JSON list of C-alpha atoms in Angstrom, two decimals:
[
{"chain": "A", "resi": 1, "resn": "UNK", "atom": "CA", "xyz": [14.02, 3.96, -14.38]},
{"chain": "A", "resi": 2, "resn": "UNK", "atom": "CA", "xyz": [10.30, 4.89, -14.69]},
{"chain": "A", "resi": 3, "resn": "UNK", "atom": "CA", "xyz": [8.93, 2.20, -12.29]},
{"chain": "A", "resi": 4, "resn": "UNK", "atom": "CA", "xyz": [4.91, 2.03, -12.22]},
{"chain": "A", "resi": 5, "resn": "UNK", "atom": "CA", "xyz": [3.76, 5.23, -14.04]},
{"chain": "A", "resi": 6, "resn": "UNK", "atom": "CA", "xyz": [-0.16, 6.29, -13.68]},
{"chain": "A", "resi": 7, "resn": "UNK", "atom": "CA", "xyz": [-1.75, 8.41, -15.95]},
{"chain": "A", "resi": 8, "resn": "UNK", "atom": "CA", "xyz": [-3.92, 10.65, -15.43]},
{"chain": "A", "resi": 9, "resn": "UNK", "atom": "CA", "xyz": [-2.45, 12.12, -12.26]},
{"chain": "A", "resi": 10, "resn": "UNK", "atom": "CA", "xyz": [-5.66, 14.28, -11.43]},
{"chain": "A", "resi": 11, "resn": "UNK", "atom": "CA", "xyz": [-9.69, 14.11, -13.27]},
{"chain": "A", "resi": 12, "resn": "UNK", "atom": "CA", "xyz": [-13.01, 15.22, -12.64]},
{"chain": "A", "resi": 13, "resn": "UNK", "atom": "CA", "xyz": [-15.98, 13.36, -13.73]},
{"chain": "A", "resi": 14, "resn": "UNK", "atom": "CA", "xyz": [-19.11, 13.97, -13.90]},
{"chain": "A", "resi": 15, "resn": "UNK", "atom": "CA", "xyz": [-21.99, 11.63, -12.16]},
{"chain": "A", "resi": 16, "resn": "UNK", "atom": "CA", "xyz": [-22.24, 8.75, -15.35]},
{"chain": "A", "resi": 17, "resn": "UNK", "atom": "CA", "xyz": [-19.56, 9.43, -16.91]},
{"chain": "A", "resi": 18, "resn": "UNK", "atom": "CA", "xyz": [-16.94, 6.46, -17.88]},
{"chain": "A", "resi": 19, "resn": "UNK", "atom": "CA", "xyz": [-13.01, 6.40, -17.54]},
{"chain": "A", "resi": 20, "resn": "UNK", "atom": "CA", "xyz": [-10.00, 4.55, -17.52]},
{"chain": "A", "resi": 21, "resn": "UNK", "atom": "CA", "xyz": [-6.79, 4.77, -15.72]},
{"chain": "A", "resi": 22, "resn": "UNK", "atom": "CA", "xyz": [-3.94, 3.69, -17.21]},
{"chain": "A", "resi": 23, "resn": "UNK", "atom": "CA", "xyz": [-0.68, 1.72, -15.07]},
{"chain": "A", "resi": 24, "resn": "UNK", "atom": "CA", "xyz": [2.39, 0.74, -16.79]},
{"chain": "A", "resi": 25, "resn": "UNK", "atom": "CA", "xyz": [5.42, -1.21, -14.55]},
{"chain": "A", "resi": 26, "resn": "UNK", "atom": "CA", "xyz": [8.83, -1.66, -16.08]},
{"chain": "A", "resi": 27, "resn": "UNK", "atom": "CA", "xyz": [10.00, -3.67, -14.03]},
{"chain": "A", "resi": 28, "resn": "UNK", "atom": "CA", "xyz": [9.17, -7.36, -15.62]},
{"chain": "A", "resi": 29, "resn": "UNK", "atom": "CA", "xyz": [6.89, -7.86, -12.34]},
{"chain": "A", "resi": 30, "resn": "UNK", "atom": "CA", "xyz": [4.27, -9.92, -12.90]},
{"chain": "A", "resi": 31, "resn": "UNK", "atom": "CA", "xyz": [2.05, -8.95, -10.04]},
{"chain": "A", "resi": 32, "resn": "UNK", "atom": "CA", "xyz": [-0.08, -5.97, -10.41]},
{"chain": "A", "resi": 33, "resn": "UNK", "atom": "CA", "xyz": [-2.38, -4.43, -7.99]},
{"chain": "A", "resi": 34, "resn": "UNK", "atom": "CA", "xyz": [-5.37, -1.43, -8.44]},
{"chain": "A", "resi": 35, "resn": "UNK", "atom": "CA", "xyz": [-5.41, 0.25, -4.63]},
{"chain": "A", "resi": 36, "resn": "UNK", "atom": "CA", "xyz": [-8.02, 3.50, -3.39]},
{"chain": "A", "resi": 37, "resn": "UNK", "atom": "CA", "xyz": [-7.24, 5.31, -0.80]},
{"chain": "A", "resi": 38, "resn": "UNK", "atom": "CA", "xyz": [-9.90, 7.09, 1.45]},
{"chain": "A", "resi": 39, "resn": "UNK", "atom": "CA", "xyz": [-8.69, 9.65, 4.41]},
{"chain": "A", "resi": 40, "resn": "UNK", "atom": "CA", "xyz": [-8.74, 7.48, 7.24]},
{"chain": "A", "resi": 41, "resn": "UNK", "atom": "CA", "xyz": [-9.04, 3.88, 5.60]},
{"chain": "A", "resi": 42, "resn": "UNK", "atom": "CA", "xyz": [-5.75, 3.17, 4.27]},
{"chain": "A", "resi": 43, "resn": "UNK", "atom": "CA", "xyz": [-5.55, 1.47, 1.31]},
{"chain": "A", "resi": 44, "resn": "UNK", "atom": "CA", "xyz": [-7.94, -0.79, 0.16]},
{"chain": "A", "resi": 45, "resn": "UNK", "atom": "CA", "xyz": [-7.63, -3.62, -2.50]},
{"chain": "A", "resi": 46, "resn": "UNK", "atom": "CA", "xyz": [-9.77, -3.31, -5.68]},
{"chain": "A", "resi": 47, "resn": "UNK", "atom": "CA", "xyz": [-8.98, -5.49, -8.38]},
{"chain": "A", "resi": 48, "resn": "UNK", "atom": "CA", "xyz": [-5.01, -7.65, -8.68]},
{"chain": "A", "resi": 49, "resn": "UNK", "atom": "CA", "xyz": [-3.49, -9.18, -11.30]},
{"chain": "A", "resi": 50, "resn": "UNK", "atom": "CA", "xyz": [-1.35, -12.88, -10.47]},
{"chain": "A", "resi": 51, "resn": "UNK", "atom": "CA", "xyz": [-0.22, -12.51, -14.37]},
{"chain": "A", "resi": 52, "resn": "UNK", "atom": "CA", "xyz": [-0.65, -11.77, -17.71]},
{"chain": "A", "resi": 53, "resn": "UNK", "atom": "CA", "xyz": [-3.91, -12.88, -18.58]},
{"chain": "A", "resi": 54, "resn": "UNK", "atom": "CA", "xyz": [-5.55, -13.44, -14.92]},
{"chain": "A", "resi": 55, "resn": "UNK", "atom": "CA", "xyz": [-6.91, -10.88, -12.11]},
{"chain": "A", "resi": 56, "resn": "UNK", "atom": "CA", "xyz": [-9.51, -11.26, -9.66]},
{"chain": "A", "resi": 57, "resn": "UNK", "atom": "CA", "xyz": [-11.19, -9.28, -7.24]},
{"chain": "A", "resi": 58, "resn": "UNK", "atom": "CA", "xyz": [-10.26, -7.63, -4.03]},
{"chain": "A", "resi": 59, "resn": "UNK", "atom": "CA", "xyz": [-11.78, -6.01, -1.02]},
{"chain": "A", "resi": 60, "resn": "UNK", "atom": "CA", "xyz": [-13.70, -3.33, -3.15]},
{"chain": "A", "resi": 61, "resn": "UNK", "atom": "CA", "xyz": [-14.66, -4.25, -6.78]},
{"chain": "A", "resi": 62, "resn": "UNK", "atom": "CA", "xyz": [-17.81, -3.17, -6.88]},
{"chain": "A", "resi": 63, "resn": "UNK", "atom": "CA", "xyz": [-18.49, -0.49, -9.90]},
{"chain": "A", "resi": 64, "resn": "UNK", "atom": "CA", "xyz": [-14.76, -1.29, -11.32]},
{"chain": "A", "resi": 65, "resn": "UNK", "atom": "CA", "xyz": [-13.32, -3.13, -14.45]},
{"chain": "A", "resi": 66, "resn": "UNK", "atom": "CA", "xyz": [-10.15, -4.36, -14.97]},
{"chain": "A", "resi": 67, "resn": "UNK", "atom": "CA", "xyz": [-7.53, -5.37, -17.97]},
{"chain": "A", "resi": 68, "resn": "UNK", "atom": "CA", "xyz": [-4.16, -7.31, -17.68]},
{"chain": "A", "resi": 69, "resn": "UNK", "atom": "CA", "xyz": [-3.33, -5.78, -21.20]},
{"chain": "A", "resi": 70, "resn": "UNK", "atom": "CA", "xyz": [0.25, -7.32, -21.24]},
{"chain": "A", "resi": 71, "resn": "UNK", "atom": "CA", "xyz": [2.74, -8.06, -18.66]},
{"chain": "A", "resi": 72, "resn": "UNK", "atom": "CA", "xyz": [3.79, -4.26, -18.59]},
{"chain": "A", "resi": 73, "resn": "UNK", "atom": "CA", "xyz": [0.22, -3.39, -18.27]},
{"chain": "A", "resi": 74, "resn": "UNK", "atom": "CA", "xyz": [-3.19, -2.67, -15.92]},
{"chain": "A", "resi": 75, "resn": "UNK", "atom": "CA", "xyz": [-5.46, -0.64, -16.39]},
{"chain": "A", "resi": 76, "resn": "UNK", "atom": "CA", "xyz": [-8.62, -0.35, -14.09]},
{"chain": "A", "resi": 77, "resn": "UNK", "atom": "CA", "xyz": [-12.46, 1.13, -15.81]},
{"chain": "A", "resi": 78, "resn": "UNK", "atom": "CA", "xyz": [-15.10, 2.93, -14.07]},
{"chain": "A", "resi": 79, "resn": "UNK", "atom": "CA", "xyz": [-17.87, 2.36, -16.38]},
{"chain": "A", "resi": 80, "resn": "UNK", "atom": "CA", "xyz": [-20.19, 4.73, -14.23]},
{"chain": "A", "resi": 81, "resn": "UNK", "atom": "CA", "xyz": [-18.53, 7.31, -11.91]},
{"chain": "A", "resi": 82, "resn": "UNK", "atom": "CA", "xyz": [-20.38, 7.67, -8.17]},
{"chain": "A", "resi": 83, "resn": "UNK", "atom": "CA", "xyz": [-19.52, 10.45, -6.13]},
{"chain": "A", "resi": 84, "resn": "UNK", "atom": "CA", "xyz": [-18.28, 7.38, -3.65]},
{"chain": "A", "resi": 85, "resn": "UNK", "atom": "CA", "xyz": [-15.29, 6.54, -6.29]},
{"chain": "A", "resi": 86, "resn": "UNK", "atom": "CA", "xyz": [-14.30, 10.12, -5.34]},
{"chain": "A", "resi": 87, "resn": "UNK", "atom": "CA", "xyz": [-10.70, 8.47, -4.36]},
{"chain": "A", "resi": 88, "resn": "UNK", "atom": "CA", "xyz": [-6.91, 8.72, -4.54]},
{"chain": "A", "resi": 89, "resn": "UNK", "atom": "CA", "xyz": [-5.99, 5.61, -6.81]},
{"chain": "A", "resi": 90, "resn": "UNK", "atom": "CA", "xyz": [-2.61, 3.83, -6.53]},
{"chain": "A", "resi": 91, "resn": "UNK", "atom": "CA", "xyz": [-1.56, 1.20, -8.77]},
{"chain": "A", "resi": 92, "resn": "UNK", "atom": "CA", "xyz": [1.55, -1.08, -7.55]},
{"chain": "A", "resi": 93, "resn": "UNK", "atom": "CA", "xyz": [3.50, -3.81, -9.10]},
{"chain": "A", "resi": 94, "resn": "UNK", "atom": "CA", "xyz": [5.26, -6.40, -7.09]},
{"chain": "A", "resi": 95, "resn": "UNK", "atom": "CA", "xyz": [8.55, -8.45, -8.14]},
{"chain": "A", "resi": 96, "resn": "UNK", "atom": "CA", "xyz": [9.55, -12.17, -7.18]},
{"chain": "A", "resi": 97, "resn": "UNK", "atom": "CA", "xyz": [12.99, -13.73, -6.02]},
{"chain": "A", "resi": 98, "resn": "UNK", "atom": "CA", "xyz": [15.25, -11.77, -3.59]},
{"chain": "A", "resi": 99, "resn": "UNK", "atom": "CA", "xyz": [14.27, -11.60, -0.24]},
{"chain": "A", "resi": 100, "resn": "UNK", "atom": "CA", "xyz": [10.86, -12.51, -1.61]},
{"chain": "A", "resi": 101, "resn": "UNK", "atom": "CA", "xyz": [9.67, -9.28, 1.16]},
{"chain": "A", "resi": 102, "resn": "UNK", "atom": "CA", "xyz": [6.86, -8.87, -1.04]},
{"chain": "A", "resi": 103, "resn": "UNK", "atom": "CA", "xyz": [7.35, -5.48, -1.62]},
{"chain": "A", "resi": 104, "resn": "UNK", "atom": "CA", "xyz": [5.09, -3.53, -3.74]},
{"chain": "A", "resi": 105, "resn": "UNK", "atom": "CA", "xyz": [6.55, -0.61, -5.98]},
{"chain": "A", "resi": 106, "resn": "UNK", "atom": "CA", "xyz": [3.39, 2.62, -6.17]},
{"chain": "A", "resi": 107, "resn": "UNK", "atom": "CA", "xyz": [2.73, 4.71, -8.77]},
{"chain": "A", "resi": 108, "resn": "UNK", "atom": "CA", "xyz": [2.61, 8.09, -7.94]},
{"chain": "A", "resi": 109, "resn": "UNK", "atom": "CA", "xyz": [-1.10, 7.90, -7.67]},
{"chain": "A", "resi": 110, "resn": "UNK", "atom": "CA", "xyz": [-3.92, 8.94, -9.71]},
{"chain": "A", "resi": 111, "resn": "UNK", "atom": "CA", "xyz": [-6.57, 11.93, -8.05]},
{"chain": "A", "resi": 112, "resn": "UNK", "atom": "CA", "xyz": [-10.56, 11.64, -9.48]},
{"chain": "A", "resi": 113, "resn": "UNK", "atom": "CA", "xyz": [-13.13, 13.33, -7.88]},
{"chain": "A", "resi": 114, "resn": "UNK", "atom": "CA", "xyz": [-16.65, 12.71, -9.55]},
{"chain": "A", "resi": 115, "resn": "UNK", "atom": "CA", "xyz": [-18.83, 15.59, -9.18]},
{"chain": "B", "resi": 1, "resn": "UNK", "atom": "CA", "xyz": [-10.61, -12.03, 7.10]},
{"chain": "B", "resi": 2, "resn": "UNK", "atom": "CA", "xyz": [-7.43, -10.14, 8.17]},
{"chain": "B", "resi": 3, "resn": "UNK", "atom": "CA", "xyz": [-7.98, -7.12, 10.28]},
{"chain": "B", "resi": 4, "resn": "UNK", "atom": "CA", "xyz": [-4.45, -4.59, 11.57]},
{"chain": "B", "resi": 5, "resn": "UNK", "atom": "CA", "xyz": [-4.46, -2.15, 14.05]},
{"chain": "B", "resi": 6, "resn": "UNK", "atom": "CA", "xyz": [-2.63, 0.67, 14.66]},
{"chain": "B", "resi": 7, "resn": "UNK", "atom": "CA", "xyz": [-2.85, 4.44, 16.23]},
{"chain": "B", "resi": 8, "resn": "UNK", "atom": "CA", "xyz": [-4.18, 7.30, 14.14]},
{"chain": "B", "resi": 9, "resn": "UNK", "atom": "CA", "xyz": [-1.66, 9.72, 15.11]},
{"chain": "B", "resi": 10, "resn": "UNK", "atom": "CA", "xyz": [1.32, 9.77, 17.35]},
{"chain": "B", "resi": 11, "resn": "UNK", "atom": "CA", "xyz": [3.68, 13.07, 18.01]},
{"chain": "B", "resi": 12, "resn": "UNK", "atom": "CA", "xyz": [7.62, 13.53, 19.04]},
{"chain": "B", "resi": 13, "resn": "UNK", "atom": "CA", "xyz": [9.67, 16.03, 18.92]},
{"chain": "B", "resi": 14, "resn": "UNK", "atom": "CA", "xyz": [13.19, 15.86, 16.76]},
{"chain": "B", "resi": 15, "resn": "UNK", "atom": "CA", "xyz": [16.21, 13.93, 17.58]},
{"chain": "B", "resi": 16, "resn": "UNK", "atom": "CA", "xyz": [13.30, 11.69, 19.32]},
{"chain": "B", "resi": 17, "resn": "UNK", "atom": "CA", "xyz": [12.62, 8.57, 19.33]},
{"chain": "B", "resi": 18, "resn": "UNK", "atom": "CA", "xyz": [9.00, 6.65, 18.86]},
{"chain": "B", "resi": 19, "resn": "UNK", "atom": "CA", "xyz": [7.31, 3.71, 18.03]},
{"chain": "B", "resi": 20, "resn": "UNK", "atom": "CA", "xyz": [4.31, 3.22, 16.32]},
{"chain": "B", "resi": 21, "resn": "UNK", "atom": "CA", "xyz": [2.58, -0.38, 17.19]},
{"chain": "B", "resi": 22, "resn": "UNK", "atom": "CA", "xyz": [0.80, -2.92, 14.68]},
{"chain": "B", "resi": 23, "resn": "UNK", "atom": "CA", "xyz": [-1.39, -5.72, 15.84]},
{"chain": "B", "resi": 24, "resn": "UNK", "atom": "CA", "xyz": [-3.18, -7.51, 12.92]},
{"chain": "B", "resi": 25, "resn": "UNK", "atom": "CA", "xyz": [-5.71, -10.72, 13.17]},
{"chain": "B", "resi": 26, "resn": "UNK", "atom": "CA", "xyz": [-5.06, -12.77, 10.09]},
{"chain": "B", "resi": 27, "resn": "UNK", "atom": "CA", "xyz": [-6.30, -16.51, 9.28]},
{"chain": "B", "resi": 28, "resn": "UNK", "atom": "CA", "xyz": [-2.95, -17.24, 7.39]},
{"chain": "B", "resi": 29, "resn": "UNK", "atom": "CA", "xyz": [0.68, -15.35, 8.57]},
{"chain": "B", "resi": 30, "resn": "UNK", "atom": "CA", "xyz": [3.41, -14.74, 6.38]},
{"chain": "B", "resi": 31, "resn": "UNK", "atom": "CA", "xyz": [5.07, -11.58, 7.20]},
{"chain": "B", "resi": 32, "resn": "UNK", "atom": "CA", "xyz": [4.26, -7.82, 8.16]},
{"chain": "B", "resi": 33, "resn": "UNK", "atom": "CA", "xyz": [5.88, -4.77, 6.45]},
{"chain": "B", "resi": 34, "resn": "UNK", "atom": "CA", "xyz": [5.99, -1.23, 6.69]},
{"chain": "B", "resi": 35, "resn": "UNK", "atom": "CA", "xyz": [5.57, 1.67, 4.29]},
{"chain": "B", "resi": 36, "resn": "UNK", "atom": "CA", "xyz": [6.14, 5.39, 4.68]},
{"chain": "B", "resi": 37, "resn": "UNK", "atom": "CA", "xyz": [3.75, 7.90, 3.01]},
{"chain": "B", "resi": 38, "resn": "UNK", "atom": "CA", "xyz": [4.45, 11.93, 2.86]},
{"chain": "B", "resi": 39, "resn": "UNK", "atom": "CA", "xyz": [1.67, 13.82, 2.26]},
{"chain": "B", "resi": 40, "resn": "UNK", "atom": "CA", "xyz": [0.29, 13.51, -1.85]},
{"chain": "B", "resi": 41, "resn": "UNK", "atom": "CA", "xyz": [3.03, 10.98, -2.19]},
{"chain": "B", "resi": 42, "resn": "UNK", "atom": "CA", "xyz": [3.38, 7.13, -3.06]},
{"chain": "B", "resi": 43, "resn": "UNK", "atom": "CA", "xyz": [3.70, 4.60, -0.09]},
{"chain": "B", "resi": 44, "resn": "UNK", "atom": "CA", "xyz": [7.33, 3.67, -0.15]},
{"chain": "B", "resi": 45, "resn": "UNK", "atom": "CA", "xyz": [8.66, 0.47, 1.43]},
{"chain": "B", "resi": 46, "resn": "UNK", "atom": "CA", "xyz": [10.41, 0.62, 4.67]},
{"chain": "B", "resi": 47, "resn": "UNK", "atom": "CA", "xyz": [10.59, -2.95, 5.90]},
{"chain": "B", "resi": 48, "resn": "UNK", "atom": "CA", "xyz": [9.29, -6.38, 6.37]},
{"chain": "B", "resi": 49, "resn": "UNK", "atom": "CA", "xyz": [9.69, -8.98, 9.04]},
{"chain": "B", "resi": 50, "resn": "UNK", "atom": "CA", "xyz": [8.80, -12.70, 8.47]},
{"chain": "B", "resi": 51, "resn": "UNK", "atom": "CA", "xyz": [10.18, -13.91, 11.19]},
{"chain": "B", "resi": 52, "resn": "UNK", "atom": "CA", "xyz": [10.40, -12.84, 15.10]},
{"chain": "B", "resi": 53, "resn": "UNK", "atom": "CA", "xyz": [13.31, -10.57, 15.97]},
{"chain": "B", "resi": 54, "resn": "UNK", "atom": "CA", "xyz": [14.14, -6.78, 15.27]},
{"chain": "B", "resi": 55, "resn": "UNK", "atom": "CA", "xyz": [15.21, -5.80, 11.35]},
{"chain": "B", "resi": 56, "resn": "UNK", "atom": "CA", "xyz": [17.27, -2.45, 11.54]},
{"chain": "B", "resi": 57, "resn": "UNK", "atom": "CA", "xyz": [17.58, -0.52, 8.57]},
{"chain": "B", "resi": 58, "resn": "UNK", "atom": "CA", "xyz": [19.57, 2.61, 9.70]},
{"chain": "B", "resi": 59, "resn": "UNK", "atom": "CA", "xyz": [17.48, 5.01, 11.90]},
{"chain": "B", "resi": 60, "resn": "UNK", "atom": "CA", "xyz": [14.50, 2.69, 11.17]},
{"chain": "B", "resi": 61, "resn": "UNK", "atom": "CA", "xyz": [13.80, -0.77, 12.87]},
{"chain": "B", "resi": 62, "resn": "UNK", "atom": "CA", "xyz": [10.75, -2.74, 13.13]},
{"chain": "B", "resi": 63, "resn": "UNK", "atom": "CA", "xyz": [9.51, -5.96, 15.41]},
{"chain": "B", "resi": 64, "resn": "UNK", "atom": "CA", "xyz": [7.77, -8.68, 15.04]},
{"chain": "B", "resi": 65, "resn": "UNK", "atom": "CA", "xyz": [6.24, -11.13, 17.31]},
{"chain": "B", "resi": 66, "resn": "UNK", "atom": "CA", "xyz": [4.47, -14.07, 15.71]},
{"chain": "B", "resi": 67, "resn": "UNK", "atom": "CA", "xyz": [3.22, -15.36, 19.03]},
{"chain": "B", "resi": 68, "resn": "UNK", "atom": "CA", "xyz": [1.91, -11.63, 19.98]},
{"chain": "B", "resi": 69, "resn": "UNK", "atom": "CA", "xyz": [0.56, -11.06, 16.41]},
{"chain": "B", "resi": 70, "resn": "UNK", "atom": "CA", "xyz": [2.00, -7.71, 16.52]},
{"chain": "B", "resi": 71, "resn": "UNK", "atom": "CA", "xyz": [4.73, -5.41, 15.46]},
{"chain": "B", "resi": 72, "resn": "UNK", "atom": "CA", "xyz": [6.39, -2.00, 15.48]},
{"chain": "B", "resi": 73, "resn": "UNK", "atom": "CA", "xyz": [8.21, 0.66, 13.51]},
{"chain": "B", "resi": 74, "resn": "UNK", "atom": "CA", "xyz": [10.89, 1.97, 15.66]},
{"chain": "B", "resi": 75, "resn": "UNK", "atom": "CA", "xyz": [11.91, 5.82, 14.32]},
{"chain": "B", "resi": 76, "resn": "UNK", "atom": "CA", "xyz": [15.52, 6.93, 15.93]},
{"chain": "B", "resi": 77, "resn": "UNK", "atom": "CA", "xyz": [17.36, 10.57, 16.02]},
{"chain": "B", "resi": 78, "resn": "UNK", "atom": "CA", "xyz": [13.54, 12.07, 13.98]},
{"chain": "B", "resi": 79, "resn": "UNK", "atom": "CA", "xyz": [13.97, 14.58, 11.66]},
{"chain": "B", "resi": 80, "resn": "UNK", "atom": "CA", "xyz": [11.20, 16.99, 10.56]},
{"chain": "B", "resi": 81, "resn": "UNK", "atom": "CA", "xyz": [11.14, 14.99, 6.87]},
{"chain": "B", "resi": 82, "resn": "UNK", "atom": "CA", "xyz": [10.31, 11.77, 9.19]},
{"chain": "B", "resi": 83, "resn": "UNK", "atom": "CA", "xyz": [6.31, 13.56, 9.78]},
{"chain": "B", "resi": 84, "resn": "UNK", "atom": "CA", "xyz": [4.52, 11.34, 7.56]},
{"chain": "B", "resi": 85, "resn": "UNK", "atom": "CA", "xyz": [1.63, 8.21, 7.58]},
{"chain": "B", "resi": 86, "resn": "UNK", "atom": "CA", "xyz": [3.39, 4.79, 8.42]},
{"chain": "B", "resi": 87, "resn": "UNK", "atom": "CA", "xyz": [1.40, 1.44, 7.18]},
{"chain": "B", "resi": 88, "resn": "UNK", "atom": "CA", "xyz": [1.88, -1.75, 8.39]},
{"chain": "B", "resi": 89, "resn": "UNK", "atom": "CA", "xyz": [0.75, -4.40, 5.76]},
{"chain": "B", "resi": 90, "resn": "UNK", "atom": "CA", "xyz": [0.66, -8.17, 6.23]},
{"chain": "B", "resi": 91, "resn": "UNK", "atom": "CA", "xyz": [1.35, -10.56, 4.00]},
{"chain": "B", "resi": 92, "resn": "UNK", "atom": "CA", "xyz": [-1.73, -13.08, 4.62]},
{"chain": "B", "resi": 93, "resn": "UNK", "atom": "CA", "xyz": [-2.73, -16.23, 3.21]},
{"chain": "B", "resi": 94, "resn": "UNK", "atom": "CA", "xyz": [-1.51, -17.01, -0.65]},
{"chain": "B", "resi": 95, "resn": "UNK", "atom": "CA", "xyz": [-4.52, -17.86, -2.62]},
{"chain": "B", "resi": 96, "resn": "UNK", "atom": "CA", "xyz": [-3.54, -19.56, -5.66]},
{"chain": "B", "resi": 97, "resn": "UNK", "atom": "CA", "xyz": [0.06, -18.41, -5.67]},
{"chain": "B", "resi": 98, "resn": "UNK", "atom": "CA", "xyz": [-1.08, -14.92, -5.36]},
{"chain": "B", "resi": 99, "resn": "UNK", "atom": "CA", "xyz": [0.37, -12.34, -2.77]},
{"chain": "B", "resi": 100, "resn": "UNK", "atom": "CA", "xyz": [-2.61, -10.38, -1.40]},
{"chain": "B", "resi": 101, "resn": "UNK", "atom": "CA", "xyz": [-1.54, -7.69, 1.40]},
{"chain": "B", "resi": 102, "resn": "UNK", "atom": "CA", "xyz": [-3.44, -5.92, 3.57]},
{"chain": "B", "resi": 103, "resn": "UNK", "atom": "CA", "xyz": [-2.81, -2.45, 4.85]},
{"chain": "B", "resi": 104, "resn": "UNK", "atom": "CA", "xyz": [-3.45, -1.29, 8.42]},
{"chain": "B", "resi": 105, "resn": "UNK", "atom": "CA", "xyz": [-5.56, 2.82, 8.46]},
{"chain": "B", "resi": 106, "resn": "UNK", "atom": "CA", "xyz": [-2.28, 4.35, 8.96]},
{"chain": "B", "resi": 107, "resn": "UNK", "atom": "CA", "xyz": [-0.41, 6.18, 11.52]},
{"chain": "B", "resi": 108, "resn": "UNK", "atom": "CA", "xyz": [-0.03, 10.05, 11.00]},
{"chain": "B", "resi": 109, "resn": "UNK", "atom": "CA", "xyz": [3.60, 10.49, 12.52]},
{"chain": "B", "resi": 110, "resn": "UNK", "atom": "CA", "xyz": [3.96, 14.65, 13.54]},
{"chain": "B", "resi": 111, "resn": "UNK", "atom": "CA", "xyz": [7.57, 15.63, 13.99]},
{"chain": "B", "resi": 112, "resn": "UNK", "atom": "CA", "xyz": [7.75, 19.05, 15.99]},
{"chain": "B", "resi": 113, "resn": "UNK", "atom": "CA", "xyz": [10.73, 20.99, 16.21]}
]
């Protein structure tokens, strides 16, 4: 089982320059969640997705784009790279029934550093 | 807003035992979890409390006390592979159906020999 897969692992941008990363769950979960990850501030919430079709903003949105392509699917846009989105980017799916723990399943994590 | 606190770093030596503390301020309570994070690696799940008591999961427990508004990650018999960054995460108010956690900084856990 592949689980959430991120692509690319590692980029470098240039100041301007546009990108998207790409997060695939197979998993049937329909929450999806778009996570950066500073040294020394944990993760922080950028954009989630309830469901196919919906998302809506977290704690950090600000100079980031998102698309709930399908239920498999998120993908999150920088349409402008700052040195600030310099991050570690995690996307994470989460399932329903069970426990209902809430658990969130990471991708392995995406690395961008914009020059 | 939610807010979690918990130490930057904390040390032991192997076949120790230590505990690394949560306290969180939250307007709506659900449940608090933990994840486990090796260096360049995903956050993994470890555990998740909803209600007060102590969850054991082999070597690994954690606590919760509603009342207290904290919890802890309770690491038994450590092993070198156990230095990593523990989260707690708390499963806050549901807006609209959705499940929104927040994560806590992180604890950098250093195993020495």
């Amino acid at each position: 089982n592949a689980g959430v897969t991120q692509t690319p692992k590692f980029q470098v941008l240039k100041t301007g320059q546009s990108m998207t990363l790409q997060c695939a769950q197979d998993m049937n979960h329909n929450s999806m969640y778009w996570y950066r990850q500073d040294p020394g501030m944990g993760l922080r919430l950028i954009y989630y997705s309830a469901s196919e079709g919906t998302t809506d903003k977290g704690e950090v949105p600000n100079g980031y784009n998102v698309s709930r392509l399908n239920k498999r699917e998120f993908s999150l846009r920088l349409e402008s790279a700052a040195p600030s989105q310099t991050s570690v980017y995690f996307c994470a799916s989460r399932g329903e029934g069970g426990r209902n723990t809430g658990e969130l399943f990471f991708g392995e994590g995406s690395r961008l550093t914009v020059l | 807003g939610q807010s979690l606190e918990q130490p930057s770093e904390v040390t032991a030596v192997e076949g120790a035992i230590v505990q690394i503390n949560c306290t969180y301020q939250t307007s709506g309570f659900y449940g608090l979890s933990w994840y486990q994070q090796h260096d360049g690696g995903a956050p993994t799940f470890l555990s998740y409390n909803a209600l007060d008591g102590l969850e054991e999961t082999g070597r690994f427990s954690s606590f919760l006390s509603r009342s207290d508004s904290y919890g802890y990650l309770l690491l038994q018999e450590l092993q070198m592979k156990d230095s990593a960054s523990y989260f707690c995460a708390v499963r806050d108010a549901v807006t609209g159906g959705s499940y929104i956690p927040t994560f806590g900084r992180g604890t950098s856990l250093i195993v020495h020999p």
